Amino acid sequence: MKVRAFPCAVGGRPGYDLEVLAPEATVQDYLEAVNRFIAEEYGGRLCSGGPGRPCTACCWERVPLTYPDVAAYLAEESIREQLAGAPSPLLAFLERFAHVVVDGPVVDVSLARKHDGSCLFLDAGRGRCALYARRPLVCQTYLCRRPSRRAARVRSRVVNAGMDELVRRMLLESRRLGRLPVMHESRRPCPRPEDYDPGPFRGRERFGEVLLRDLLPPGLWRDLIDSRRKGK
Ligand code: SF4
């Protein structure tokens, strides 16, 4: 185990915190820590694909996407079949399954939602995620418990850097094909790939390829990896 999630009180209410146990911990280790915590605390009942009576609370909220989230969907056979023949599977996926908002140079990418506001992948009749094994990082790390300050910062940092890489690749791909970027909403759009820092997600397909220490600000990294020694 390279990352551990554990219960704590946040603002007097049930929360959770994180600690890093090994310097080579990756984003995947963080995800596994949170999934393990959910399984231990809730018997896996949280989330729209777990056993028993699943919870679909996260399926009605905005789900920001990172590049590895989209790469995981593109590896799914049922998605690939739907995108067959597209010149760019990435752009075709974003066009069909995402919601892209461009405001000047700023691009935001989230999963598309149905008219009732639920996620495109929610099978409302069964109360389940249609592609649970491929659900994005934001879904995997959604807990009905408050995160500690540092746990919230880790999640936010991973999502922001992972989305920057998704946007950078979308813009590069659009330029390569000589077409406009995917946009479902826009206001004076002028996004450029050069404006998006490649960061530690550059060229990576999976969360297991990205080290947390390369991704997190040094102070936050030190806090997480030293927490056991300091008895936090
Ligand atoms: S991807 Fe699945 S788990 Fe995530 S919001 Fe959509 S239906 Fe829910």
CSV table of C-alpha atoms in Angstrom, one decimal, residues 79-198:
chain,number,residue,atom,x,y,z
A,79,ILE,CA,-17.3,3.0,-27.1
A,80,ARG,CA,-14.9,2.1,-29.8
A,81,GLU,CA,-17.6,0.5,-31.8
A,82,GLN,CA,-19.7,3.7,-31.6
A,83,LEU,CA,-16.7,5.8,-32.8
A,84,ALA,CA,-15.6,3.5,-35.5
A,85,GLY,CA,-14.4,5.3,-38.6
A,86,ALA,CA,-13.9,8.7,-36.9
A,87,PRO,CA,-10.7,10.4,-38.1
A,88,SER,CA,-9.9,11.2,-34.4
A,89,PRO,CA,-11.5,8.9,-31.7
A,90,LEU,CA,-10.5,11.5,-29.1
A,91,LEU,CA,-12.4,14.3,-30.8
A,92,ALA,CA,-15.3,12.0,-31.7
A,93,PHE,CA,-15.6,10.9,-28.0
A,94,LEU,CA,-15.6,14.5,-26.8
A,95,GLU,CA,-18.2,15.5,-29.4
A,96,ARG,CA,-20.5,12.7,-28.4
A,97,PHE,CA,-20.0,12.0,-24.8
A,98,ALA,CA,-18.6,15.2,-23.3
A,99,HIS,CA,-19.7,18.8,-22.8
A,100,VAL,CA,-17.0,21.3,-23.8
A,101,VAL,CA,-17.3,24.9,-22.7
A,102,VAL,CA,-14.8,27.4,-24.1
A,103,ASP,CA,-14.6,30.9,-22.6
A,104,GLY,CA,-11.8,32.9,-24.3
A,105,PRO,CA,-8.7,30.8,-23.9
A,106,VAL,CA,-10.2,28.7,-21.1
A,107,VAL,CA,-11.6,25.2,-21.8
A,108,ASP,CA,-13.7,23.1,-19.4
A,109,VAL,CA,-14.5,19.5,-20.3
A,110,SER,CA,-17.0,17.4,-18.4
A,111,LEU,CA,-19.1,14.3,-19.1
A,112,ALA,CA,-22.3,15.1,-21.0
A,113,ARG,CA,-25.6,15.1,-19.1
A,114,LYS,CA,-29.1,14.1,-20.1
A,115,HIS,CA,-32.0,16.5,-20.1
A,116,ASP,CA,-32.9,15.6,-16.5
A,117,GLY,CA,-29.4,16.6,-15.4
A,118,SER,CA,-28.1,13.1,-14.8
A,119,CYS,CA,-24.9,11.8,-16.3
A,120,LEU,CA,-25.0,10.3,-19.8
A,121,PHE,CA,-23.8,7.0,-18.5
A,122,LEU,CA,-26.3,6.7,-15.7
A,123,ASP,CA,-28.8,3.8,-16.3
A,124,ALA,CA,-31.5,5.5,-14.3
A,125,GLY,CA,-33.9,2.5,-14.4
A,126,ARG,CA,-31.3,0.2,-12.7
A,127,GLY,CA,-29.7,3.0,-10.7
A,128,ARG,CA,-26.3,2.0,-12.0
A,129,CYS,CA,-23.4,3.4,-14.0
A,130,ALA,CA,-23.5,1.7,-17.4
A,131,LEU,CA,-19.7,1.7,-17.6
A,132,TYR,CA,-18.8,1.4,-13.9
A,133,ALA,CA,-15.4,-0.1,-14.4
A,134,ARG,CA,-14.4,2.9,-16.5
A,135,ARG,CA,-15.9,5.6,-14.3
A,136,PRO,CA,-13.8,8.8,-14.2
A,137,LEU,CA,-11.5,9.8,-11.3
A,138,VAL,CA,-14.0,12.3,-10.0
A,139,CYS,CA,-16.6,9.6,-9.6
A,140,GLN,CA,-14.1,7.2,-8.0
A,141,THR,CA,-13.1,9.9,-5.4
A,142,TYR,CA,-16.6,11.2,-4.7
A,143,LEU,CA,-17.5,10.4,-1.0
A,144,CYS,CA,-20.4,11.5,1.1
A,145,ARG,CA,-17.8,12.5,3.7
A,146,ARG,CA,-15.9,15.8,3.8
A,147,PRO,CA,-12.3,15.6,2.6
A,148,SER,CA,-9.6,17.1,4.8
A,149,ARG,CA,-8.0,20.2,3.4
A,150,ARG,CA,-5.1,18.3,1.9
A,151,ALA,CA,-7.3,15.5,0.6
A,152,ALA,CA,-9.3,18.1,-1.3
A,153,ARG,CA,-6.2,19.7,-2.6
A,154,VAL,CA,-4.9,16.4,-4.0
A,155,ARG,CA,-8.1,15.7,-5.8
A,156,SER,CA,-8.3,19.2,-7.2
A,157,ARG,CA,-4.7,19.2,-8.4
A,158,VAL,CA,-5.0,15.8,-10.1
A,159,VAL,CA,-8.3,16.9,-11.9
A,160,ASN,CA,-6.9,20.2,-13.0
A,161,ALA,CA,-3.6,18.8,-14.3
A,162,GLY,CA,-5.4,15.9,-16.0
A,163,MET,CA,-7.9,18.1,-17.7
A,164,ASP,CA,-5.2,20.5,-18.9
A,165,GLU,CA,-3.6,17.5,-20.7
A,166,LEU,CA,-6.9,16.5,-22.1
A,167,VAL,CA,-7.5,20.0,-23.5
A,168,ARG,CA,-3.9,20.3,-24.8
A,169,ARG,CA,-4.3,17.0,-26.7
A,170,MET,CA,-7.8,18.0,-28.0
A,171,LEU,CA,-6.4,21.3,-29.3
A,172,LEU,CA,-3.3,19.7,-30.9
A,173,GLU,CA,-5.5,17.0,-32.6
A,174,SER,CA,-7.9,19.7,-33.9
A,175,ARG,CA,-5.0,21.6,-35.3
A,176,ARG,CA,-3.5,18.5,-36.9
A,177,LEU,CA,-6.8,17.8,-38.6
A,178,GLY,CA,-7.3,21.4,-39.6
A,179,ARG,CA,-10.7,21.7,-37.8
A,180,LEU,CA,-12.1,23.7,-35.0
A,181,PRO,CA,-11.8,22.3,-31.5
A,182,VAL,CA,-14.9,20.6,-30.0
A,183,MET,CA,-17.2,23.2,-28.5
A,184,HIS,CA,-20.7,22.8,-27.1
A,185,GLU,CA,-20.8,26.2,-25.6
A,186,SER,CA,-18.4,29.1,-26.4
A,187,ARG,CA,-17.8,32.7,-25.8
A,188,ARG,CA,-15.1,34.5,-27.8
A,189,PRO,CA,-13.2,31.3,-28.1
A,190,CYS,CA,-9.4,31.6,-28.6
A,191,PRO,CA,-7.8,28.5,-27.0
A,192,ARG,CA,-4.3,27.5,-28.0
A,193,PRO,CA,-2.4,24.3,-27.1
A,194,GLU,CA,0.6,26.4,-26.2
A,195,ASP,CA,-1.4,27.9,-23.3
A,196,TYR,CA,-1.7,24.5,-21.7
A,197,ASP,CA,1.2,23.4,-19.7
A,198,PRO,CA,1.9,19.7,-20.6
